[in-house]
PDB file of C-alpha atoms in Angstrom:
ATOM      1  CA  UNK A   1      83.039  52.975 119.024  1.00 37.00           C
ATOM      2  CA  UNK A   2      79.920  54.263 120.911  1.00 40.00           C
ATOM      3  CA  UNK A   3      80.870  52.204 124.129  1.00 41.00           C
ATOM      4  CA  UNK A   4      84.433  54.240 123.652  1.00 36.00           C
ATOM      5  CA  UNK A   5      82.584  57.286 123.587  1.00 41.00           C
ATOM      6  CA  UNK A   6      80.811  56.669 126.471  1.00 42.00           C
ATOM      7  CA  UNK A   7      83.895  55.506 128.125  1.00 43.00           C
ATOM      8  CA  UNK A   8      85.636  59.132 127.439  1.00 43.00           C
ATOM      9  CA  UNK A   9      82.563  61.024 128.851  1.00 45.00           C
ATOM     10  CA  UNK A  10      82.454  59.193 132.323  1.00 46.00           C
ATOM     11  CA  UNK A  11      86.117  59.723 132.628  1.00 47.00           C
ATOM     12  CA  UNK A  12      85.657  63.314 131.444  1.00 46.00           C
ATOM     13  CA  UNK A  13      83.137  63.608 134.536  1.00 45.00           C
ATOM     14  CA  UNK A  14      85.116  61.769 137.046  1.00 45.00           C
ATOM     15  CA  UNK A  15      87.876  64.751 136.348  1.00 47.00           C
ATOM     16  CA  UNK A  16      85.335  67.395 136.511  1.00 43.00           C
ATOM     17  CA  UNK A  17      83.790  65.391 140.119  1.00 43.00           C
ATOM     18  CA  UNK A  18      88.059  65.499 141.410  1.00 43.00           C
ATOM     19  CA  UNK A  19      87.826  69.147 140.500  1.00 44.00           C
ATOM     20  CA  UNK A  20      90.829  68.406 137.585  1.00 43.00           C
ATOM     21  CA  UNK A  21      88.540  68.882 134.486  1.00 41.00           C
ATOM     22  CA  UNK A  22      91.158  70.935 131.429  1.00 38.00           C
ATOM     23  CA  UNK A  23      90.115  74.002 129.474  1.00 39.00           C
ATOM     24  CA  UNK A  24      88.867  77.071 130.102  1.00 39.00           C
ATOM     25  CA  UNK A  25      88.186  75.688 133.396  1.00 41.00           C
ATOM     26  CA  UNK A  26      91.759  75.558 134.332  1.00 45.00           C
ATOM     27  CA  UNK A  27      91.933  79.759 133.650  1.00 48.00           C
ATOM     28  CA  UNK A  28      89.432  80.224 137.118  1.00 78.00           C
ATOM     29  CA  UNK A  29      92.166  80.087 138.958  1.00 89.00           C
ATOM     30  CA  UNK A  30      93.708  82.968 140.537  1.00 91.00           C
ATOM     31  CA  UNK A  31      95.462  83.810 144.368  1.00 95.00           C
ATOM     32  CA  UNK A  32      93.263  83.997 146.879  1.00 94.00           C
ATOM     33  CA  UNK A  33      94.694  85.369 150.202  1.00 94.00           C
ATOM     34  CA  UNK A  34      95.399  81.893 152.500  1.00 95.00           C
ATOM     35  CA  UNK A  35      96.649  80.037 149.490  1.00 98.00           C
ATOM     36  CA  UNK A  36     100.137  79.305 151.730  1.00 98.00           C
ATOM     37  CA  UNK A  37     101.731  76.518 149.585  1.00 98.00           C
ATOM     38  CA  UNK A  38     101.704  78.926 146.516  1.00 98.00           C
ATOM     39  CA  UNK A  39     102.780  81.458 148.184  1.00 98.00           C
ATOM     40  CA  UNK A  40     105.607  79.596 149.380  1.00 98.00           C
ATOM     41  CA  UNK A  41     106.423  78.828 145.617  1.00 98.00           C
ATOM     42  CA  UNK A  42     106.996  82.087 144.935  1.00 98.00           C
ATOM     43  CA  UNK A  43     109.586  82.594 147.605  1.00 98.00           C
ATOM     44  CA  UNK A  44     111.219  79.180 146.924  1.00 98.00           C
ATOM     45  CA  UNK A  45     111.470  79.492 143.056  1.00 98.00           C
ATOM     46  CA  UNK A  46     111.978  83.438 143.087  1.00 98.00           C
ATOM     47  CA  UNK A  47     109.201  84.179 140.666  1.00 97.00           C
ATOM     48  CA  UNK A  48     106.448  86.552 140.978  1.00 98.00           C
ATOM     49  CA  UNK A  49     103.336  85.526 142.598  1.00 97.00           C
ATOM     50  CA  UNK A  50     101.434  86.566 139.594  1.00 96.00           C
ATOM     51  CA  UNK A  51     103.418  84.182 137.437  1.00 96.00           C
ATOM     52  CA  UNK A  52     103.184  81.093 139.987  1.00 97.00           C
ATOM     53  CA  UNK A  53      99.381  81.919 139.865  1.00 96.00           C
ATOM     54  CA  UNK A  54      99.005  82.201 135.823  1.00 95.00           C
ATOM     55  CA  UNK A  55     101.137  78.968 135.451  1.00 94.00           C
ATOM     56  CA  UNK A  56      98.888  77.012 137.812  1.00 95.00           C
ATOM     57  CA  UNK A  57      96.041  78.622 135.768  1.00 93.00           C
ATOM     58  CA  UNK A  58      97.945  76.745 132.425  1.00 92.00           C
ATOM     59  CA  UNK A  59      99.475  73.904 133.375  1.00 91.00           C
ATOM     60  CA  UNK A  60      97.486  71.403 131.418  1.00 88.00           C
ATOM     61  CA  UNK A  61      98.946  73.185 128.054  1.00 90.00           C
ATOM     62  CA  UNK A  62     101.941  73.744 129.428  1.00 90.00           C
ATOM     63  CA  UNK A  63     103.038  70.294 130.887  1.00 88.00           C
ATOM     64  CA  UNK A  64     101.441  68.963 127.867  1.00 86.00           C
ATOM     65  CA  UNK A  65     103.829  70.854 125.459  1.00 88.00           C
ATOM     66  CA  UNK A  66     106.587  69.542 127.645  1.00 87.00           C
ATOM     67  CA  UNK A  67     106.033  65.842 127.368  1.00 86.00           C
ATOM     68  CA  UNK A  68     105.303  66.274 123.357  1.00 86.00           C
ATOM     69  CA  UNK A  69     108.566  68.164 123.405  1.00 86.00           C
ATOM     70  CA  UNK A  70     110.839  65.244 124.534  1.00 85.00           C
ATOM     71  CA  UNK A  71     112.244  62.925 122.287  1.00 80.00           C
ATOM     72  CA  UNK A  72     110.903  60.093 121.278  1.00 65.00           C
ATOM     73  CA  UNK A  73     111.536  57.024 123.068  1.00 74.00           C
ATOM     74  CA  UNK A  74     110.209  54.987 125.463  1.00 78.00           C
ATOM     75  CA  UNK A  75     107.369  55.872 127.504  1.00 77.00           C
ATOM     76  CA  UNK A  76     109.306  54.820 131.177  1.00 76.00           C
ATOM     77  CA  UNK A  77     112.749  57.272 129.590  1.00 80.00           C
ATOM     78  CA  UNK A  78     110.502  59.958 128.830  1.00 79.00           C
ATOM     79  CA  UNK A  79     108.977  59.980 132.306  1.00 79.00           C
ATOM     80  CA  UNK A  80     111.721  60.003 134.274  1.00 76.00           C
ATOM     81  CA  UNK A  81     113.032  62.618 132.313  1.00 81.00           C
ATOM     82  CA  UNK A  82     109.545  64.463 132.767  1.00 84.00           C
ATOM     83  CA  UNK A  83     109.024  63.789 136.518  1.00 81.00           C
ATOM     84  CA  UNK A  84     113.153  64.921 137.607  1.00 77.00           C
ATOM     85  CA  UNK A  85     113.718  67.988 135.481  1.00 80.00           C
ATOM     86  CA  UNK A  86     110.418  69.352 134.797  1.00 85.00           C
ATOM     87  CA  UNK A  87     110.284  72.883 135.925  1.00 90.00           C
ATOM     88  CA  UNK A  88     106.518  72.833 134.956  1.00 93.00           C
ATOM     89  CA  UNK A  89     104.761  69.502 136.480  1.00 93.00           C
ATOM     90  CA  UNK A  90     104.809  71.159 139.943  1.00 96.00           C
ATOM     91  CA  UNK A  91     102.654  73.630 138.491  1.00 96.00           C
ATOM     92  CA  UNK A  92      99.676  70.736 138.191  1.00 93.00           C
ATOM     93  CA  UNK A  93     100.295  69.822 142.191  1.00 95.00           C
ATOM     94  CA  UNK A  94     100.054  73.564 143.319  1.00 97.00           C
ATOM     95  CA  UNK A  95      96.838  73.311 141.851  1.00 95.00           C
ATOM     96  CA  UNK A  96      95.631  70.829 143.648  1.00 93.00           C
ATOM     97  CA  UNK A  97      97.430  72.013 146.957  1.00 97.00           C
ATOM     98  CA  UNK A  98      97.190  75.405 147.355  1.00 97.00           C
ATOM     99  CA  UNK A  99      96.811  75.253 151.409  1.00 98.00           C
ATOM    100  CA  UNK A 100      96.633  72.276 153.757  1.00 98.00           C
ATOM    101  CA  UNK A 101      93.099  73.409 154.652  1.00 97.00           C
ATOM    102  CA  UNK A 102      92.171  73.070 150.377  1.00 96.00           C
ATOM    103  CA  UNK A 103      93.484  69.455 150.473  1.00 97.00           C
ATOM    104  CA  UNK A 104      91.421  69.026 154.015  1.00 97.00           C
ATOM    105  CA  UNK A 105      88.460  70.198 151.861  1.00 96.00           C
ATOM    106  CA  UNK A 106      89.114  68.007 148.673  1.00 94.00           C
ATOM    107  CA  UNK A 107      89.354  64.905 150.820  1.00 95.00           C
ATOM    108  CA  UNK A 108      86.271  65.561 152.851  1.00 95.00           C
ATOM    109  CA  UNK A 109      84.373  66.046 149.302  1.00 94.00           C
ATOM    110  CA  UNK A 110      86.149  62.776 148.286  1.00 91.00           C
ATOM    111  CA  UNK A 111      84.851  61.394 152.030  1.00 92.00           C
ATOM    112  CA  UNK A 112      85.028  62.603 155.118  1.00 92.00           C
ATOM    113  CA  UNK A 113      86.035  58.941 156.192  1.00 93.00           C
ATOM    114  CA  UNK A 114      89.304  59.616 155.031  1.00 94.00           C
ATOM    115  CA  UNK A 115      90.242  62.459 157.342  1.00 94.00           C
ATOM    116  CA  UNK A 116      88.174  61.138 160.561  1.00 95.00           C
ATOM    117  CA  UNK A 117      90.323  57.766 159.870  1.00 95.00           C
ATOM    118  CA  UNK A 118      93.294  59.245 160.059  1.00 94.00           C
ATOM    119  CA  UNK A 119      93.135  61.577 163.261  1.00 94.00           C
ATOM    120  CA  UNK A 120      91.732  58.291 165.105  1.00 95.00           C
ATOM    121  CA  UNK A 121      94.267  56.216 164.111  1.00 96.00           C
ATOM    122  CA  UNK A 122      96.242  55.725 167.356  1.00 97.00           C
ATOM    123  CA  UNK A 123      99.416  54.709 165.367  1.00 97.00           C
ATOM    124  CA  UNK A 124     102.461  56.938 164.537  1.00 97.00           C
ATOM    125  CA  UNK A 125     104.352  55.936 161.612  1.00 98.00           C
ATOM    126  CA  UNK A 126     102.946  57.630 158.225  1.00 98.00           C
ATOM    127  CA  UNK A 127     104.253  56.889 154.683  1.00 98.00           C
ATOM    128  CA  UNK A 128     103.323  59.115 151.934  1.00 98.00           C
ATOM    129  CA  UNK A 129     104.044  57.277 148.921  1.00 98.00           C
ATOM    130  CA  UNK A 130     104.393  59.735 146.360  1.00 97.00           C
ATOM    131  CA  UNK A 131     104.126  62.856 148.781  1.00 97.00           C
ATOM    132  CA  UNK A 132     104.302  65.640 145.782  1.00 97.00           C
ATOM    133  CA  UNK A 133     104.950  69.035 147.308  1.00 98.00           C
ATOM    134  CA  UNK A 134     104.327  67.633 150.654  1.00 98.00           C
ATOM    135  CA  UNK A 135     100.828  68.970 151.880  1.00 98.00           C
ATOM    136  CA  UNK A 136      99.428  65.764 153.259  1.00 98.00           C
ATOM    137  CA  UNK A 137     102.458  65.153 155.022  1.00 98.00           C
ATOM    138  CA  UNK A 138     102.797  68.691 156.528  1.00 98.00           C
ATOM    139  CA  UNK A 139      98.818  67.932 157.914  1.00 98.00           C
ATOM    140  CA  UNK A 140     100.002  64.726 159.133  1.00 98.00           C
ATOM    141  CA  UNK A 141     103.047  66.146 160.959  1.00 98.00           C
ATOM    142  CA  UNK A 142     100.714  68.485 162.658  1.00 97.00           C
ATOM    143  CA  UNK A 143      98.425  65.431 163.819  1.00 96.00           C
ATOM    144  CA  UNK A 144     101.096  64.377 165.959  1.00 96.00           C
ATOM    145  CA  UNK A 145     102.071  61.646 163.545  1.00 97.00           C
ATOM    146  CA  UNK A 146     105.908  60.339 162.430  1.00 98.00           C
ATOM    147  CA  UNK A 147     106.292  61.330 159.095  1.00 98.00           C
ATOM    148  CA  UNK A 148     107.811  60.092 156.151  1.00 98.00           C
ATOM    149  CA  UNK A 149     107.669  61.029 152.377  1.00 98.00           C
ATOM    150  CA  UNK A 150     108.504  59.552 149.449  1.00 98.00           C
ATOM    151  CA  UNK A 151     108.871  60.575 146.253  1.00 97.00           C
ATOM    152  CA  UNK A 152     111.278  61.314 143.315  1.00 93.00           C
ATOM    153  CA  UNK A 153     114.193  63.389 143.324  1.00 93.00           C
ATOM    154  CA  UNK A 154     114.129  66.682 141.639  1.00 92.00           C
ATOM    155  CA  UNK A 155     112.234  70.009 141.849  1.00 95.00           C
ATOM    156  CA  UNK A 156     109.152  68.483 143.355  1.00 96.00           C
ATOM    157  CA  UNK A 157     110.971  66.813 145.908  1.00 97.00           C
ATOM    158  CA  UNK A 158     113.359  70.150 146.683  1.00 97.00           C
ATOM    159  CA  UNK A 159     110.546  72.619 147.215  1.00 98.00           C
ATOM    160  CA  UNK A 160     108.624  69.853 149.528  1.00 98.00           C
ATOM    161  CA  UNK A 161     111.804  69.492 151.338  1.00 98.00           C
ATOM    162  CA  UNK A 162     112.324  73.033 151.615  1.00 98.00           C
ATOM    163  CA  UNK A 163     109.102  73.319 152.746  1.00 98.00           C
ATOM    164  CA  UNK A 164     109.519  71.335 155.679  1.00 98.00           C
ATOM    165  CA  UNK A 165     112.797  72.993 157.003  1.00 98.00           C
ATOM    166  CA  UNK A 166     111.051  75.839 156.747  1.00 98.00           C
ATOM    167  CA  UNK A 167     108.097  75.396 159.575  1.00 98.00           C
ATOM    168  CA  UNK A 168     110.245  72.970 161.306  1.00 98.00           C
ATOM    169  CA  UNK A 169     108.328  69.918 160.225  1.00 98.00           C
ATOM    170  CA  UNK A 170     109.886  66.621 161.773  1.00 97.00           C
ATOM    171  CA  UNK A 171     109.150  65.170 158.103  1.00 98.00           C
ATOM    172  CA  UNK A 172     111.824  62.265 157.047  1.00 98.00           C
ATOM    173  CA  UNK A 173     112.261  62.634 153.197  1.00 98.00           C
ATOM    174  CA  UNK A 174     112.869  59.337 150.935  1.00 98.00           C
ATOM    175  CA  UNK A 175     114.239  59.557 147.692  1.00 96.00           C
ATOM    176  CA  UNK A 176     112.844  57.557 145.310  1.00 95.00           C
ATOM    177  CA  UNK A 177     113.888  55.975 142.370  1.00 91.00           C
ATOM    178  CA  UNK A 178     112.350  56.085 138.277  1.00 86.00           C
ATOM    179  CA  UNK A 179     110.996  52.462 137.309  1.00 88.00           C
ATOM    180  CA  UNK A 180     111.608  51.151 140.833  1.00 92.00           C
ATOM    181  CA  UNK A 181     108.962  50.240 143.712  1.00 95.00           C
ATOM    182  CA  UNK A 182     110.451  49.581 146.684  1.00 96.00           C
ATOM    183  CA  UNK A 183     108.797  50.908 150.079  1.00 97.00           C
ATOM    184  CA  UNK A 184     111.300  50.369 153.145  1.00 95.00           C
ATOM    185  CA  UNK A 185     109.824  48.975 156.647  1.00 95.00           C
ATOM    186  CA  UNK A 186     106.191  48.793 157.731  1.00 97.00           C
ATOM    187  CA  UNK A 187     103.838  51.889 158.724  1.00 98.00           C
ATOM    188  CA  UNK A 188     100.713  51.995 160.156  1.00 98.00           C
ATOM    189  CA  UNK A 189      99.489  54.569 157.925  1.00 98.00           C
ATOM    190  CA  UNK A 190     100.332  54.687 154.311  1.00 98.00           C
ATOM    191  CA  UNK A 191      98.787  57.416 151.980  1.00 98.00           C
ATOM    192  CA  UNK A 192      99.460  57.565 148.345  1.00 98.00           C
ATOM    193  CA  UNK A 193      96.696  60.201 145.621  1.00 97.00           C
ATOM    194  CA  UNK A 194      96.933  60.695 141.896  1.00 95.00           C
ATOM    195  CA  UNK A 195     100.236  58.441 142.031  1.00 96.00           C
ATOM    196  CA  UNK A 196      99.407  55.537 140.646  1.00 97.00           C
ATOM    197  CA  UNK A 197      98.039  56.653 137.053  1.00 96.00           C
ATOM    198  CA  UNK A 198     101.765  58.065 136.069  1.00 93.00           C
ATOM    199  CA  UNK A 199     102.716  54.180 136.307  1.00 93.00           C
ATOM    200  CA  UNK A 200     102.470  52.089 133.770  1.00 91.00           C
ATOM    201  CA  UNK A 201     100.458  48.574 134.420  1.00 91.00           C
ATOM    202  CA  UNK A 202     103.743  46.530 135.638  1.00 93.00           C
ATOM    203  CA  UNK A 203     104.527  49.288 137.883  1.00 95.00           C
ATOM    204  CA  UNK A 204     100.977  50.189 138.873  1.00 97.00           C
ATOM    205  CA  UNK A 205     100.871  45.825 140.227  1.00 97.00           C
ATOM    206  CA  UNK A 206     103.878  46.432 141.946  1.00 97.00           C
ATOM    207  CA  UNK A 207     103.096  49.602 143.585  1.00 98.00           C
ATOM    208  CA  UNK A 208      99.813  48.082 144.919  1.00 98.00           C
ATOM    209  CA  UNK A 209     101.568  45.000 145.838  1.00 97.00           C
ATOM    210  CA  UNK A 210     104.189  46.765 148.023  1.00 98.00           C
ATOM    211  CA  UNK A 211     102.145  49.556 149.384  1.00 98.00           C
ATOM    212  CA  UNK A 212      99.430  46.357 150.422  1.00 98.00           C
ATOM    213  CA  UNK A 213     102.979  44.396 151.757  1.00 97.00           C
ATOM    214  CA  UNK A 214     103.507  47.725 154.038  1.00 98.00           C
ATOM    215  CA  UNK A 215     100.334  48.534 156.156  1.00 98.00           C
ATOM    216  CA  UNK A 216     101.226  46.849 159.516  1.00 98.00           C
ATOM    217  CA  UNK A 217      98.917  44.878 161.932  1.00 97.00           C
ATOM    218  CA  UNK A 218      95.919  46.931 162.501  1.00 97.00           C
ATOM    219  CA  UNK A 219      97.077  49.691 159.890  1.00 98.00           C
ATOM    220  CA  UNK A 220      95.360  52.052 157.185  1.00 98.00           C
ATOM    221  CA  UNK A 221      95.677  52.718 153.447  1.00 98.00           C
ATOM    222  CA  UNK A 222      94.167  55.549 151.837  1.00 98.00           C
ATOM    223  CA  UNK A 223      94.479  54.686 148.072  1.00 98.00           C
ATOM    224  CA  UNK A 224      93.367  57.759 145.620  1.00 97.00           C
ATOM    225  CA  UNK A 225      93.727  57.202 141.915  1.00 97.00           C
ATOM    226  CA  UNK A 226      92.941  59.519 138.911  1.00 94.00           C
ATOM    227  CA  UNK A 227      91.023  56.836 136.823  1.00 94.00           C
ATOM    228  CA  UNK A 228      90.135  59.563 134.105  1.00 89.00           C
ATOM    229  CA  UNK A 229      93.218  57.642 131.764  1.00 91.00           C
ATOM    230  CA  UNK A 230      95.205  59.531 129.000  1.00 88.00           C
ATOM    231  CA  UNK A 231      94.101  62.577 127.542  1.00 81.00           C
ATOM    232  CA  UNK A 232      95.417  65.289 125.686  1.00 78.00           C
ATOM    233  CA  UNK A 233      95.935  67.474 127.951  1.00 74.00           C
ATOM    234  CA  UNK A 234      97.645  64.404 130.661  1.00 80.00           C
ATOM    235  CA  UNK A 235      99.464  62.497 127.704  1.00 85.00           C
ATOM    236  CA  UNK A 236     101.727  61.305 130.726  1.00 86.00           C
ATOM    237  CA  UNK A 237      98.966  59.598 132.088  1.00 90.00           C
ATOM    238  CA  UNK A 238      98.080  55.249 131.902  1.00 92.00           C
ATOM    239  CA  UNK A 239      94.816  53.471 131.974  1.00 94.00           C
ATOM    240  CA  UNK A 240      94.379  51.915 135.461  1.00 97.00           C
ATOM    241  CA  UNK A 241      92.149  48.850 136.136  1.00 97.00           C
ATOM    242  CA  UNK A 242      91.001  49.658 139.846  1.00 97.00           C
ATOM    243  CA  UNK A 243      89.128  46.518 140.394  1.00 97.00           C
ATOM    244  CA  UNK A 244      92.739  44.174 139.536  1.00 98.00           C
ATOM    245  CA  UNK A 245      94.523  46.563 141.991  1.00 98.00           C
ATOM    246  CA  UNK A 246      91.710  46.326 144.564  1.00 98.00           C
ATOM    247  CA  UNK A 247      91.741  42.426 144.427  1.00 98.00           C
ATOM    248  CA  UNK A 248      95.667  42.746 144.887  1.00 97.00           C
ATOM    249  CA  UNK A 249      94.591  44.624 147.802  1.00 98.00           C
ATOM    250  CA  UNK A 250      92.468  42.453 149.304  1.00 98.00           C
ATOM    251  CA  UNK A 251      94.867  39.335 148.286  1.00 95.00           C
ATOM    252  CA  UNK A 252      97.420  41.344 150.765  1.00 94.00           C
ATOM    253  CA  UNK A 253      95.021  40.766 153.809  1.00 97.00           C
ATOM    254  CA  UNK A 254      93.303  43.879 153.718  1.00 98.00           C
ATOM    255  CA  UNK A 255      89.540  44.604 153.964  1.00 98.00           C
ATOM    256  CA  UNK A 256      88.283  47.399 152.525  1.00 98.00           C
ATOM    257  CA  UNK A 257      86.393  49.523 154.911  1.00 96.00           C
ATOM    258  CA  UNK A 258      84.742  52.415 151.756  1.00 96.00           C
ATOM    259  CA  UNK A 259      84.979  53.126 148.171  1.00 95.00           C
ATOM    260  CA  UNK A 260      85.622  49.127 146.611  1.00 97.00           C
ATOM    261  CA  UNK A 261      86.717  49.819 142.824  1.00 96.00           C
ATOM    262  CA  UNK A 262      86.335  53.552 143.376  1.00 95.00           C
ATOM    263  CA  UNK A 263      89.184  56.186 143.007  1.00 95.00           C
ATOM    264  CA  UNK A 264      88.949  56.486 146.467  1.00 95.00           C
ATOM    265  CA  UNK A 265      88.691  53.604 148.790  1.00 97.00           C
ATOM    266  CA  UNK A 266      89.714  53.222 152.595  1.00 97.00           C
ATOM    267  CA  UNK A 267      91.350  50.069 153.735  1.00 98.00           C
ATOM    268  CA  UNK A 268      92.678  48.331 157.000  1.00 98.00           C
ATOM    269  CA  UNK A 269      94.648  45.149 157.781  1.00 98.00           C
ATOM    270  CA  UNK A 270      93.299  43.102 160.689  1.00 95.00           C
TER     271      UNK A 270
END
């Protein structure tokens, strides 16, 4: 019981290190002037900025009270229900990525590796597997890079779109589907954060499997995972064994250049 105490604490500071620690904490946020993506919300959805920005402020509680609220069934049902008609989830991923300069600054705090990696990287084609709301791939786009993004249809996906069309981004949008893993073609870039922890462990193998199958000849992975598990306040949340989906990794072909069985590690294929 002690070790499981311990256990809960690290993970509770690994959230609190990835600036997603719940609580009070949560209620600091509020608009600040260059906080574009939220902004954009507003306009999109048609709801006051004030409400976009109290929302973000609660989103643990209220994506929480969501998932409790669906019926009970089984865990892969209930997600897909969650992740395609949630009108609340997106509210967790504007918190995260308020700007394309705030997700510049969380990765450099992650590691500035990531970033300096990726505007070096002569290749073109860039998969975002599990693109959310579409920041990364909007910064990519502007890198010069051929863009595509993947994730699952629904509001999420819409506003990202949206997004796109609206500055013009020559972003390709993939639909993707609940409970399946299937990543089309080969990139030399592939990018994928906090998506692997809303899969449970079958799908979290075959996720690593395929995004490892996908990084061409002298590509890049940039593999970020939430490893905090389940909580209260992330019920929709699975355990994930990093080192297992590392040594898939590295089973793949690839080497892994920084962060080996960290939430944030950096990997090429020779």
């Amino acid at each position: 019981m002690a070790g499981l105490d311990l256990l809960k604490r690290i993970k509770r500071l690994i959230k609190r290190l990835m600036g997603l620690e719940s609580g009070e904490a949560q209620a600091a946020y509020a608009y600040r002037p260059g906080d574009s993506v939220v902004e954009d919300y507003a306009e999109f959805s048609h709801l006051p900025l004030t409400e976009v920005s109290a929302r973000i402020a609660n989103f643990w509680r209220i994506n929480a009270a969501d998932w409790n609220n669906l019926e009970a069934r089984s865990f892969a049902d209930r997600a897909a229900e969650f992740y395609e008609n949630s009108d609340n989830f997106i509210f967790g991923i504007l918190y995260a990525n308020t700007s394309p300069q705030a997700v510049i600054d969380k990765l450099n705090r992650f590691n500035p590796a990531i970033v300096a990696a990726l505007k070096a990287h002569p290749g073109q084609r860039l998969l975002e597997f599990g693109g959310g709301v579409g920041v990364f791939c909007e910064i990519a786009a502007r890198m010069g890079k051929q863009v595509y993004y993947m994730e699952l249809p629904g509001l999420v996906f819409q506003f990202a779109t949206w997004r796109f069309r609206k500055y013009g981004l020559p972003v390709t949008p993939i639909e993707a589907q609940a409970g399946v893993i299937h990543i089309p073609g080969q990139y030399d870039i592939l990018y994928t954060d906090a998506v692997i922890e809303h899969l449970p462990e079958p799908l979290q193998v075959e996720a690593t499997r395929a995004l490892g199958a996908a990084v061409a000849a002298e590509g890049l992975l940039v593999f970020l995972v939430d490893l905090s598990g389940p909580t209260q306040e992330d019920p929709m949340h699975h355990e994930v064994d990093i080192v297992a989906l590392h040594d898939l990794l590295t089973n793949k072909g690839l080497n892994c250049e920084d962060g080996l069985n960290t939430c944030c590690s950096l990997w090429r294929r020779p």
